[in-house]
Coordinates of C-alpha atoms in Angstrom, one line a residue:
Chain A
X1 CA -56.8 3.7 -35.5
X2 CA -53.2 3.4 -34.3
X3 CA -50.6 6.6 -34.5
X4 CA -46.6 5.9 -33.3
X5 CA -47.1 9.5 -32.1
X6 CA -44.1 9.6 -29.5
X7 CA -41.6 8.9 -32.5
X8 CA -42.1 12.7 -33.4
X9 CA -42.3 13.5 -30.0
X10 CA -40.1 16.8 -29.2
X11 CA -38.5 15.3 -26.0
X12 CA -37.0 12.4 -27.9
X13 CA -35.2 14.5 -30.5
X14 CA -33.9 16.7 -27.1
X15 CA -32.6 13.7 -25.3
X16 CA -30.9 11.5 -27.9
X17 CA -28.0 13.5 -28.4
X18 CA -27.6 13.8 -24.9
X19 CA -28.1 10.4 -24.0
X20 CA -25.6 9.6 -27.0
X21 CA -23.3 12.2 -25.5
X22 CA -22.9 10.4 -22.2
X23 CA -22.9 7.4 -23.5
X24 CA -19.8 7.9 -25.9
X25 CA -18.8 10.0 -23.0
X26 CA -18.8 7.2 -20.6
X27 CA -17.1 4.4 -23.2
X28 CA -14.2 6.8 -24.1
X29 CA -13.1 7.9 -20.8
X30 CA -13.0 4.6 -19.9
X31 CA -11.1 3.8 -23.0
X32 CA -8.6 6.3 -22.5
X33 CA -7.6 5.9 -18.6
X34 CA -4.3 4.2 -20.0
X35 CA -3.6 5.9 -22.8
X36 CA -3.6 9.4 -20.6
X37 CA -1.5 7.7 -18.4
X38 CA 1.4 7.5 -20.4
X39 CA 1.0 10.5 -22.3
X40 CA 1.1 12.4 -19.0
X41 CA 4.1 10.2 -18.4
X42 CA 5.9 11.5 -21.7
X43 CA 4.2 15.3 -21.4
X44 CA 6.6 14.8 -17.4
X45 CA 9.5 14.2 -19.0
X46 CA 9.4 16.5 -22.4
X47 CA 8.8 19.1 -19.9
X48 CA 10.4 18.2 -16.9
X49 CA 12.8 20.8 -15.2
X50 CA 16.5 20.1 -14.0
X51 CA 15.6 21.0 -10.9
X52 CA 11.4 22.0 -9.7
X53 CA 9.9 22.6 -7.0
X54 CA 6.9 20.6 -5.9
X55 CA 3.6 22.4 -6.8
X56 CA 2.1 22.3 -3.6
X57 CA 3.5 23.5 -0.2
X58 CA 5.5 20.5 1.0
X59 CA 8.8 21.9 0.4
X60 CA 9.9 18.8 -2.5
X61 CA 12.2 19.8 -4.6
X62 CA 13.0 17.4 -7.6
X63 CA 16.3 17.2 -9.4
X64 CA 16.7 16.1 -12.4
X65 CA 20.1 15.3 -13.7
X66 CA 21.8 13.7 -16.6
X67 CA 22.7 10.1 -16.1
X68 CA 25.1 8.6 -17.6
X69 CA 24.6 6.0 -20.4
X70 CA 28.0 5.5 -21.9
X71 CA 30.7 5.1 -19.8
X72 CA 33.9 3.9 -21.6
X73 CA 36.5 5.1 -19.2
X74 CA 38.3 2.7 -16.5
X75 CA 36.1 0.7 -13.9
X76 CA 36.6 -0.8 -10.6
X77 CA 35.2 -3.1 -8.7
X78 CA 35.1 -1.1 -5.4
X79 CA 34.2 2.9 -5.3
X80 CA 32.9 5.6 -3.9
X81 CA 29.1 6.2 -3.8
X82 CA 27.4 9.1 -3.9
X83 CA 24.3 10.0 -1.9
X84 CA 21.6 11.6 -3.2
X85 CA 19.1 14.4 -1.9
X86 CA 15.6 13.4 -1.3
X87 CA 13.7 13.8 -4.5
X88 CA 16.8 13.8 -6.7
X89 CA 17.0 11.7 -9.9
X90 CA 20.3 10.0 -9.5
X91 CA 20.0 6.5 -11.1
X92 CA 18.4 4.3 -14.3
X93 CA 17.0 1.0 -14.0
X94 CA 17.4 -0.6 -17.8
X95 CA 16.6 -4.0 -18.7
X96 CA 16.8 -5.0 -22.7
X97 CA 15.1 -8.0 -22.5
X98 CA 11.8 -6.0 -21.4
X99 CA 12.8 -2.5 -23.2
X100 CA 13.0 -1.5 -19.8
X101 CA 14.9 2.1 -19.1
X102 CA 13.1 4.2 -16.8
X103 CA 14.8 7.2 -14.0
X104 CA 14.8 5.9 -10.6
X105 CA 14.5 8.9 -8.3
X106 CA 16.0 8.9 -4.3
X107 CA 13.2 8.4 -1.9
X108 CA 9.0 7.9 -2.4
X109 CA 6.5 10.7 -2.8
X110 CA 3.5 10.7 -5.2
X111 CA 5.2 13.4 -7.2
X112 CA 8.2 11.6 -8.2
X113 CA 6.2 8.5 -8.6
X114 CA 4.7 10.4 -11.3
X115 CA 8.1 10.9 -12.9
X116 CA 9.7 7.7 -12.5
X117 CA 10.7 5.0 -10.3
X118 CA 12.0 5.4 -6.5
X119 CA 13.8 3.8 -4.5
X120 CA 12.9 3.6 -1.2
X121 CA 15.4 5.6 0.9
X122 CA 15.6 2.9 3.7
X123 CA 17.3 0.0 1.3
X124 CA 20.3 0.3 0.0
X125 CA 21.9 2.5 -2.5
X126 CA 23.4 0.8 -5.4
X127 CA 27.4 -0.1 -4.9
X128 CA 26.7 -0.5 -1.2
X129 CA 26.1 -4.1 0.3
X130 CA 22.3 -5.0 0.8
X131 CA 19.1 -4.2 -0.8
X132 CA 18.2 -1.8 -3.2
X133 CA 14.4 -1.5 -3.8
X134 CA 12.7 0.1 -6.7
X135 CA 9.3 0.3 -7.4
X136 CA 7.3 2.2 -10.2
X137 CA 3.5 2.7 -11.0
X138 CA 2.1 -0.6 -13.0
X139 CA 0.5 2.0 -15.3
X140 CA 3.0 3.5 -16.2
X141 CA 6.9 3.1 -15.6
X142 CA 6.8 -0.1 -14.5
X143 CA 3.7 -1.6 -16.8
X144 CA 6.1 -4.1 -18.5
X145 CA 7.9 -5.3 -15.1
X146 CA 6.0 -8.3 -15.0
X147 CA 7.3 -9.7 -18.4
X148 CA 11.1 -10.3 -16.7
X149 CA 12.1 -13.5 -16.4
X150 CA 14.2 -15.2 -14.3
X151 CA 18.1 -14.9 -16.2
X152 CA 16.7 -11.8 -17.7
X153 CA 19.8 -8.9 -16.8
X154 CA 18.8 -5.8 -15.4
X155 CA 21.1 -2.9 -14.9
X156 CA 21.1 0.2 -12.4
X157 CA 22.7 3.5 -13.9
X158 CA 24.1 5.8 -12.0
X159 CA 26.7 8.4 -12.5
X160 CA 29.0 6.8 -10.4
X161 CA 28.9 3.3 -11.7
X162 CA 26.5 0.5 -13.3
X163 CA 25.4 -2.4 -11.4
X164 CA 24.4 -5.5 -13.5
X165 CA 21.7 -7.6 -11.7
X166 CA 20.0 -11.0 -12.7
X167 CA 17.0 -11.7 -12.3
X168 CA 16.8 -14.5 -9.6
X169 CA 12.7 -15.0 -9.2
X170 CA 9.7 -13.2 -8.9
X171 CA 7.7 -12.8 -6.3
X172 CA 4.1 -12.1 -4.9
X173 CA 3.3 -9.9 -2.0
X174 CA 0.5 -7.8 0.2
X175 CA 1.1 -4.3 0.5
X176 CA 1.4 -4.9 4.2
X177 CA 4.1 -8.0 3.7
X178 CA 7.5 -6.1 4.1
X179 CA 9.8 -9.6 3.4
X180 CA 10.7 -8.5 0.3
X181 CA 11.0 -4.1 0.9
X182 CA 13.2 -5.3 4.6
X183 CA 17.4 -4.9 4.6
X184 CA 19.3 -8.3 3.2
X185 CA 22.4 -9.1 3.9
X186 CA 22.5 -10.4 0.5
X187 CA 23.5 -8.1 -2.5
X188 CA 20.1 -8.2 -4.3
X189 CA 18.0 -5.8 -6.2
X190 CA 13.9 -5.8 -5.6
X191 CA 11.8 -4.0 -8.1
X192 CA 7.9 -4.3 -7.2
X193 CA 4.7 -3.2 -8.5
X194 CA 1.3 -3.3 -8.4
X195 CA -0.4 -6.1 -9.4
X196 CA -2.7 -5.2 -12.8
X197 CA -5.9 -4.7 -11.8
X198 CA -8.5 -2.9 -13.5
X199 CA -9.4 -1.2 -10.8
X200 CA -5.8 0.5 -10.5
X201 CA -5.9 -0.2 -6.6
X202 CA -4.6 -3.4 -5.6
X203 CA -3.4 -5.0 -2.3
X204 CA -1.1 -7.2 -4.3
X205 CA 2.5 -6.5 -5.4
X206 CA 4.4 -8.4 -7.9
X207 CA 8.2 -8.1 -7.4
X208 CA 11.7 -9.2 -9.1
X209 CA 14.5 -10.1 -6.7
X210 CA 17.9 -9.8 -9.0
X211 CA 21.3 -10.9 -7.6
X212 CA 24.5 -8.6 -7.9
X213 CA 26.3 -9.5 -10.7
X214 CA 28.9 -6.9 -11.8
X215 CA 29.6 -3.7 -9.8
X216 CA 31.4 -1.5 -12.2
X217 CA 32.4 2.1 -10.8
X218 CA 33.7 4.6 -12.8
X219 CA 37.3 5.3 -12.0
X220 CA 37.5 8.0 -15.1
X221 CA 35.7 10.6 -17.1
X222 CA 35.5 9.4 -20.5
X223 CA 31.5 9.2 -21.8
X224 CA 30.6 8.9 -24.9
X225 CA 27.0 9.0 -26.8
Chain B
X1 CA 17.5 9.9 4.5
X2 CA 15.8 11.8 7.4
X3 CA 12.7 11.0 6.9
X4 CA 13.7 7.3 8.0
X5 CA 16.0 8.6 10.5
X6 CA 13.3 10.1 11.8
X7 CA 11.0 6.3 11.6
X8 CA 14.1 4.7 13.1
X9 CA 13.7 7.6 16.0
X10 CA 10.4 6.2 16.7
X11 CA 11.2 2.8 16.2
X12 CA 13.9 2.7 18.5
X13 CA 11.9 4.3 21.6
X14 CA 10.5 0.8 21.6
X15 CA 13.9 -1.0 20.5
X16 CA 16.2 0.8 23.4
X17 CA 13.9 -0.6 26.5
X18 CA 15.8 -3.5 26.1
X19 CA 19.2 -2.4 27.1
X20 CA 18.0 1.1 29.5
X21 CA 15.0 0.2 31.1
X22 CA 12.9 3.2 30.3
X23 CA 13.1 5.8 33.0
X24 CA 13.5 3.2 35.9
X25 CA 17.0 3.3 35.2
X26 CA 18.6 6.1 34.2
X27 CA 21.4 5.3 31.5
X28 CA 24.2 7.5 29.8
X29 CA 24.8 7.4 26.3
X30 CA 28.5 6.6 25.6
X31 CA 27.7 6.0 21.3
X32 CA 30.5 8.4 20.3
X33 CA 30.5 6.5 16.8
X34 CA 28.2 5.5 14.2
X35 CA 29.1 2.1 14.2
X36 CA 28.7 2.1 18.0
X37 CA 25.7 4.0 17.5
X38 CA 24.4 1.1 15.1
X39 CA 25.1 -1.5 17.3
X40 CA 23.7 -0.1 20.2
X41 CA 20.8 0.6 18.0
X42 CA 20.6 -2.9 17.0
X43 CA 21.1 -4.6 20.5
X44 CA 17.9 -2.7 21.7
X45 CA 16.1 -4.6 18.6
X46 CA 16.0 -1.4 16.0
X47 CA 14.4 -2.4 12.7
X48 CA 16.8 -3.5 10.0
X49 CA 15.1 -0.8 7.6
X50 CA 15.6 2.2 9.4
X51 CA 19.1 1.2 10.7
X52 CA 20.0 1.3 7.0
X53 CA 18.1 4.7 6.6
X54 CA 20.3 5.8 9.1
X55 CA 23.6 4.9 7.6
X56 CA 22.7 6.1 4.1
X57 CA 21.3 9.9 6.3
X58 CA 25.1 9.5 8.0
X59 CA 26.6 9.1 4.4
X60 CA 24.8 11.7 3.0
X61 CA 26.1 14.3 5.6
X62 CA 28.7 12.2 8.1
X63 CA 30.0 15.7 9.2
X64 CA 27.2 17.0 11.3
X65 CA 27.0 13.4 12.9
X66 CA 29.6 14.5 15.6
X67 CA 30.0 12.3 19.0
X68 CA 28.2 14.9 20.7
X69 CA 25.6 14.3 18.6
X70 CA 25.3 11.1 18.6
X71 CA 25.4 11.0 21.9
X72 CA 22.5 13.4 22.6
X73 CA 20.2 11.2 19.8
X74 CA 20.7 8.4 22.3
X75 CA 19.9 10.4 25.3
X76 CA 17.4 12.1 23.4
X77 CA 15.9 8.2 22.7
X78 CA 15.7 7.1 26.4
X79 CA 13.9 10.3 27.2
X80 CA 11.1 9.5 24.9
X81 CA 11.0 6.1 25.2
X82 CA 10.0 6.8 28.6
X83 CA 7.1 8.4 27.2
X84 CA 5.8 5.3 25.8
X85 CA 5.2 3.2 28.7
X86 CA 6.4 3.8 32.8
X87 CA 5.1 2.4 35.8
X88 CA 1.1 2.3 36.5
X89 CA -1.4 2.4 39.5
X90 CA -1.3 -1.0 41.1
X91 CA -4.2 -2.3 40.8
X92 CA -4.5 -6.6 41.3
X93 CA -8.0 -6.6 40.7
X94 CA -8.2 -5.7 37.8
X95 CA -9.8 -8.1 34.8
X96 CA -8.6 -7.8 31.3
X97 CA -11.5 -10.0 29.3
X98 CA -8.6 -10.5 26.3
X99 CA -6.6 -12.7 28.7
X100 CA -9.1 -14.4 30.3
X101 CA -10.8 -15.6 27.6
X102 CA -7.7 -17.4 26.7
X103 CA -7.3 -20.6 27.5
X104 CA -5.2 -22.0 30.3
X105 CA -1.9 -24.1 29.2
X106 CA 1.2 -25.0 31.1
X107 CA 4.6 -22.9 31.6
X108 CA 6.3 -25.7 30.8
X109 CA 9.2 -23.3 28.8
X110 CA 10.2 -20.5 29.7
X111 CA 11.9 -17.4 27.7
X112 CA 13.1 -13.9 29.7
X113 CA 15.8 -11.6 28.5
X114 CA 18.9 -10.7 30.1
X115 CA 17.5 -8.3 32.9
X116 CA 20.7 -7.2 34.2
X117 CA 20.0 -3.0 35.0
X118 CA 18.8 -3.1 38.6
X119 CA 21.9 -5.1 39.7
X120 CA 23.4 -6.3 37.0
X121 CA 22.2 -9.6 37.6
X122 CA 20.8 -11.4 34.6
X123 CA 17.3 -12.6 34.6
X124 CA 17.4 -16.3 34.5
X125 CA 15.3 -18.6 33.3
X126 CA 13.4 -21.2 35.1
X127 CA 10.4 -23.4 35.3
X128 CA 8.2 -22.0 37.9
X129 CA 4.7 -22.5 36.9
X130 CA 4.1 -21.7 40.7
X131 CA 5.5 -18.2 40.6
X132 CA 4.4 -15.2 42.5
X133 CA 2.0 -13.8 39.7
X134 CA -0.2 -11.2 41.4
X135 CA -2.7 -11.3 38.1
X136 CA -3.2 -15.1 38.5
X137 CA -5.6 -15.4 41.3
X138 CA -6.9 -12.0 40.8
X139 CA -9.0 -12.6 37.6
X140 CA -7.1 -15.4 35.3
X141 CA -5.1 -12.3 33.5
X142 CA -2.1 -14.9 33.4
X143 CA -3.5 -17.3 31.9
X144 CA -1.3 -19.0 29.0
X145 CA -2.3 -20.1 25.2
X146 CA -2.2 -23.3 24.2
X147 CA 0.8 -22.7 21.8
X148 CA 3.0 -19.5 24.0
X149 CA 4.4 -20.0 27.7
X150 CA 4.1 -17.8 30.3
X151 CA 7.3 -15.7 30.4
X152 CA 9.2 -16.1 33.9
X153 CA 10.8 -13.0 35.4
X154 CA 13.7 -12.9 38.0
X155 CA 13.4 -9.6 40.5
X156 CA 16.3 -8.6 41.7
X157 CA 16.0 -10.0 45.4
X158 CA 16.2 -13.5 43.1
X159 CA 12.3 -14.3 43.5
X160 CA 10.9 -15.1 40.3
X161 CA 7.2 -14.0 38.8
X162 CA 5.1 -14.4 35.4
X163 CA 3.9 -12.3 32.6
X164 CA 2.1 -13.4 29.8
X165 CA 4.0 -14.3 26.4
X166 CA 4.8 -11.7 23.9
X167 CA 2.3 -12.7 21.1
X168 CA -0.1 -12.2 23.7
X169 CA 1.3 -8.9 25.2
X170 CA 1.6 -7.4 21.7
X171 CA -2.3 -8.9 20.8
X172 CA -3.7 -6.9 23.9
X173 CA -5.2 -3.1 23.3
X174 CA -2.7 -0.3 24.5
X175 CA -5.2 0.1 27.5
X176 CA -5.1 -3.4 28.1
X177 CA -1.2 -3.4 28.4
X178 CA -1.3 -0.8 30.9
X179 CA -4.1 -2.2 32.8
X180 CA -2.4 -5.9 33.1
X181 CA 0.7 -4.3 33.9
X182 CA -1.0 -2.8 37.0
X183 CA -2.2 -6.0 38.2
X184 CA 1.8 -6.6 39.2
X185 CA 3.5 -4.3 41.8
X186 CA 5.4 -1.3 40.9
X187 CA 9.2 -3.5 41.3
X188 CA 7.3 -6.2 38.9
X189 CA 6.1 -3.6 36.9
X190 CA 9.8 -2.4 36.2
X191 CA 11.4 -5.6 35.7
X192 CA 8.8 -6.2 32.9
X193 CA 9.3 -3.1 31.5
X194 CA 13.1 -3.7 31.2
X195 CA 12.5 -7.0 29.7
X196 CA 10.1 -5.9 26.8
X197 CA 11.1 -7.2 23.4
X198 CA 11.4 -5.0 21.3
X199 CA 8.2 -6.0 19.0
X200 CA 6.4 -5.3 22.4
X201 CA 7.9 -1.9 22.4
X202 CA 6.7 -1.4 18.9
X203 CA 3.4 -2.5 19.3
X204 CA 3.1 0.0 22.2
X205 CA 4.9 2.9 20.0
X206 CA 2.1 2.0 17.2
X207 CA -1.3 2.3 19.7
X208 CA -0.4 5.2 21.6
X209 CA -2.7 8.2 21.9
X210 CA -2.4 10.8 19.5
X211 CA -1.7 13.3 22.2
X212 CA 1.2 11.2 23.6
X213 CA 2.4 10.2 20.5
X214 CA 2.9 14.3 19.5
X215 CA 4.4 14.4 23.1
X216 CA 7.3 11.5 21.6
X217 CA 7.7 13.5 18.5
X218 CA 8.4 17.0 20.7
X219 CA 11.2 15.0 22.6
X220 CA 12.7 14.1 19.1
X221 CA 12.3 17.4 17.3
X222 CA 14.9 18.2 20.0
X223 CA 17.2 15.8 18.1
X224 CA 16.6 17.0 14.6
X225 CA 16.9 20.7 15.6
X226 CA 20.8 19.9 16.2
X227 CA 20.5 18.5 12.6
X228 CA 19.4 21.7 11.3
X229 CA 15.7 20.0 10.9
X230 CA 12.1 20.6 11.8
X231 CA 9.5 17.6 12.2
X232 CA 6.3 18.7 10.4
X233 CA 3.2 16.4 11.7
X234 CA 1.1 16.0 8.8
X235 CA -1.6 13.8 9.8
X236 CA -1.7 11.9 13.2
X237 CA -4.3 9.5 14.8
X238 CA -4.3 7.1 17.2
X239 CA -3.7 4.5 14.4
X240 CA -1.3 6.3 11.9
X241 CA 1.6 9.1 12.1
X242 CA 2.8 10.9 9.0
X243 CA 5.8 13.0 9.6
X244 CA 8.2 15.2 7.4
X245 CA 11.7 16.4 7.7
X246 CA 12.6 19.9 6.5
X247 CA 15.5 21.6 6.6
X248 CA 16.1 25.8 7.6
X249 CA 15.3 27.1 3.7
X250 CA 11.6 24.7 4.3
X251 CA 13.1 22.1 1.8
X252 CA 11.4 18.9 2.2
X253 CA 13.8 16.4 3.5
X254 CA 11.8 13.2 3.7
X255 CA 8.8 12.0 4.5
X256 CA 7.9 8.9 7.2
X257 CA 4.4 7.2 7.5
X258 CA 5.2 4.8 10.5
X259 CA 5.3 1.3 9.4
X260 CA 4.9 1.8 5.9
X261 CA 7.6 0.6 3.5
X262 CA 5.6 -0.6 0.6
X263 CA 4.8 2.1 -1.8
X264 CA 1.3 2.2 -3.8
X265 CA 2.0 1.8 -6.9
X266 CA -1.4 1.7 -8.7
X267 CA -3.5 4.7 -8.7
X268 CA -6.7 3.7 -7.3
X269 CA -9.5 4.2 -10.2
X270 CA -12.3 3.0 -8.4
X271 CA -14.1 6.5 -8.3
X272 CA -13.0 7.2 -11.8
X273 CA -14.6 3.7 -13.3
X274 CA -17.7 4.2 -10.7
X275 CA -18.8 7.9 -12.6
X276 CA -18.0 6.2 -15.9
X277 CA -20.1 3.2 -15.1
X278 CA -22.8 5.2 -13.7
X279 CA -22.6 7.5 -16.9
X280 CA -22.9 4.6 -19.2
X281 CA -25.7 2.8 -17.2
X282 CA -27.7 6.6 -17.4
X283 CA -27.0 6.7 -20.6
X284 CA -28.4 3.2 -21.7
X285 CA -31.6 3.7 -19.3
X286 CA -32.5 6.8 -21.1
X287 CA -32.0 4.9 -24.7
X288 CA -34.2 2.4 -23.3
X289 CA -37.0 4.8 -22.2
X290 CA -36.1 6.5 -25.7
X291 CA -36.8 3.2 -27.6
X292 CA -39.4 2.4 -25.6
X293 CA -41.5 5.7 -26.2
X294 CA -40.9 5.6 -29.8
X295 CA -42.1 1.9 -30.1
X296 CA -45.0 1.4 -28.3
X297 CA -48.4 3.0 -30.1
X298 CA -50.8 5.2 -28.4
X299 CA -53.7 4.2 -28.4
X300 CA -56.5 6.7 -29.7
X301 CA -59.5 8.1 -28.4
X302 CA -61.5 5.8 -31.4
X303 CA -60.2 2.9 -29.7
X304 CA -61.8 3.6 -26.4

């Protein structure tokens, strides 16, 4: 005589559940990585501070200030630029072609990558001669970047002037190649990211160079919008 | 900002050999202005990147960059450049396997730079693939690639000697560089020294010992300090430096990891995907043991 005696077992009524548990577990982080990722980016900004310091003991204080989007007052070709502070939010990188508009903070640190794009503070500011580099995480600010193409017009924000770009070409490089992060002589704007990757960590950066097209300072005070 | 100033502080111990010659020659620093400044900065082969870090520091605050200032950051340079490499034991015997491994190939062109601090007579170049090379017959240390020439030097009496190439100098171990530069004599030693490219410098800068490279940083912090900043060393080993500017109220300033200038921009999930996968795989095994226990009949004892 044959009895499926195991079926009623009391360990397999125990375990299922579990083993259901962590398997669901398992398939939903997984699932969710990216998701998270961008609601953390929205909870940043919903909740960001004007001006914060850095939770942990290195001293970063992040700024956060109004940039402005509508500038109808008087422009000039030539004007003054203003620095920014390390950690200060002082630009906006928009591109319409991509739905592209995204706060560019002054300098690189993990916590303001976590709040936006940086620019590197060894390339250029925008206004001045040379090249300004931005670069975002691919999960999050920058997860679009890669859909730019070349005639695509992107535009730097700041609050004193906007800078319209082109897009020229993109490019490929190793996080040890510098070609593309290095001082140009040209007026150009690089924006690089990391290159998808399931992972998240990846050697390889894909980047936008964008020629100077329009340098527009503002001259005047009236904003509307 | 600073924190680049601060890269372009390092950088430029190996950039200013070219135009001082490290502590053999004492030199005075006459940059009263930033755009002399620059350009001396430049001429001793000062990355692009932090030269512009510099200017956008200067625009940021151009009023504490005072002549006096400026001058002391130069002076402040030389000291610690001379911290990177000086004269060494000499020492003709000694065998460096890197070079002689290489193979041998004629000096048949010749590159030096301008060596003109001794006595302001400009290393030449010349053709001499018989030149007085003490590490030549000692143990092969001069021996040339097939694709980089020897690099004739001029001493100041007008005799002429060989070094290896650049590429090859740069490809050696920072031991290695000090022990081939021992196999010349202390006058040959200095001429080389004042003809070091700058990318040699900079590979020097990049493999010095932690403890020396901490003594280059104390030498610097005397040039932030007239800034109103402190260097923070928050990590350093013999193949990585991670600095950070502060200013009096402990703001952070900047931040410089020596050679780094492209930023990770991808959060590295590996560890994340690893527990999930791992947590997944568990979690299928123990179905499978599940199914299997539930499916396979025991057999009873009227079997037996």
């Amino acid at each position: 005589m044959k009895d499926k005696k195991n079926r009623n077992h009391p360990a397999v009524h125990y375990a299922t559940p579990f083993i259901l548990l962590a398997l669901c577990t398992g398939v939903a982080a997984a699932a969710m990585i990216k998701p998270a990722d961008k609601l953390k980016v929205y909870a940043n900004i919903a909740f960001m501070d004007d001006q914060k310091l850095s939770g942990d003991d290195t001293g970063l204080v992040i700024r956060d200030n109004e940039i402005i989007e509508n500038y109808t007052g008087e422009t000039s070709e030539e004007g003054e630029v203003i620095p920014p502070q390390f950690g200060e939010l002082f630009a906006t990188v928009y591109s319409p072609a991509i739905g592209l508009d995204v706060p560019v903070y002054w300098g690189n640190s993990p916590e303001l990558f976590e709040r936006g794009a940086c620019q590197s503070s060894g390339s250029s500011l925008p206004g001045r001669d040379g090249n300004a580099v931005i670069s975002a995480h691919v999960d999050t600010f920058f997860a679009d970047l890669s859909k730019l193409k070349a005639g695509d017009t992107v535009k730097i924000r700041t609050n004193y002037g906007e800078f319209e770009y082109e897009v020229r070409t993109a490019v490929e490089f190793k996080s040890n190649n510098n070609k593309y992060v290095n001082p140009s002589e040209e007026n150009i704007l690089t924006l690089y990211t990391c290159k998808k990757d399931i992972l998240g960590s990846a050697d390889d950066r894909i980047g936008f160079v964008c020629d100077l097209k329009k340098k527009s300072f503002y001259t005047g005070n009236e904003v509307t919008g | 900002m600073r924190n680049h100033r601060f890269n372009r502080m390092i950088t430029a111990l190996a950039g200013a050999a070219l135009v001082c010659g490290l502590a053999v020659v004492p030199c005075a620093a006459q940059a009263a202005t930033p755009e002399e400044a620059e350009a001396a900065a430049r001429a001793c082969g000062i990355p692009e990147e932090d030269i512009q870090a510099a200017w956008n520091q200067f625009y940021a605050e151009p009023e504490k960059y005072t002549p006096e200032v400026i001058d002391k950051m130069i002076e402040q340079l030389y000291i610690a450049q001379g911290q990177i490499v000086t004269n060494v034991p000499y020492n003709p015997d000694a065998v460096i396997p890197a070079l002689t491994d290489a193979a041998q190939a004629p000096a048949e062109t010749v590159t030096t730079a301008a060596s003109a601090a001794q006595d302001e007579q400009p290393a030449t170049a010349s053709q001499t693939p018989d030149s007085q090379s003490p590490a030549s017959p000692s143990g092969g240390n001069n021996a040339g690639s097939t694709t980089e020439p020897d690099i004739t030097l001029m001493m100041p009496d007008g005799t002429t000697f060989t070094r290896i190439g650049k590429n090859r100098f740069i490809a050696l171990s920072y031991q290695d560089k000090l022990t081939y530069l021992g196999t010349f004599t202390s006058d040959q030693q200095s001429v080389i020294i004042e003809n070091l490219s700058p990318e040699e410098y900079r590979s020097m800068l990049k493999q010095l010992p932690s403890d020396q490279k901490l003594d280059v940083i104390d030498t610097l912090s005397g040039i932030t300090d007239d800034l109103g900043l402190t260097i923070t060393v928050d990590e350093l080993t013999d193949d990585s430096a991670k600095i950070s500017l502060r200013d009096a109220k402990g703001e952070l300033k900047g931040v410089a990891e020596a050679g780094k200038l492209v930023a990770d921009t991808g959060y590295d999930r590996r560890g994340f995907f690893a527990l999930c996968g791992a947590l997944i795989a568990a979690a299928f095994g123990g179905l499978a043991v599940l199914v299997h226990s539930c499916f396979t009949e025991e057999i009873t004892e009227d079997e037996r």
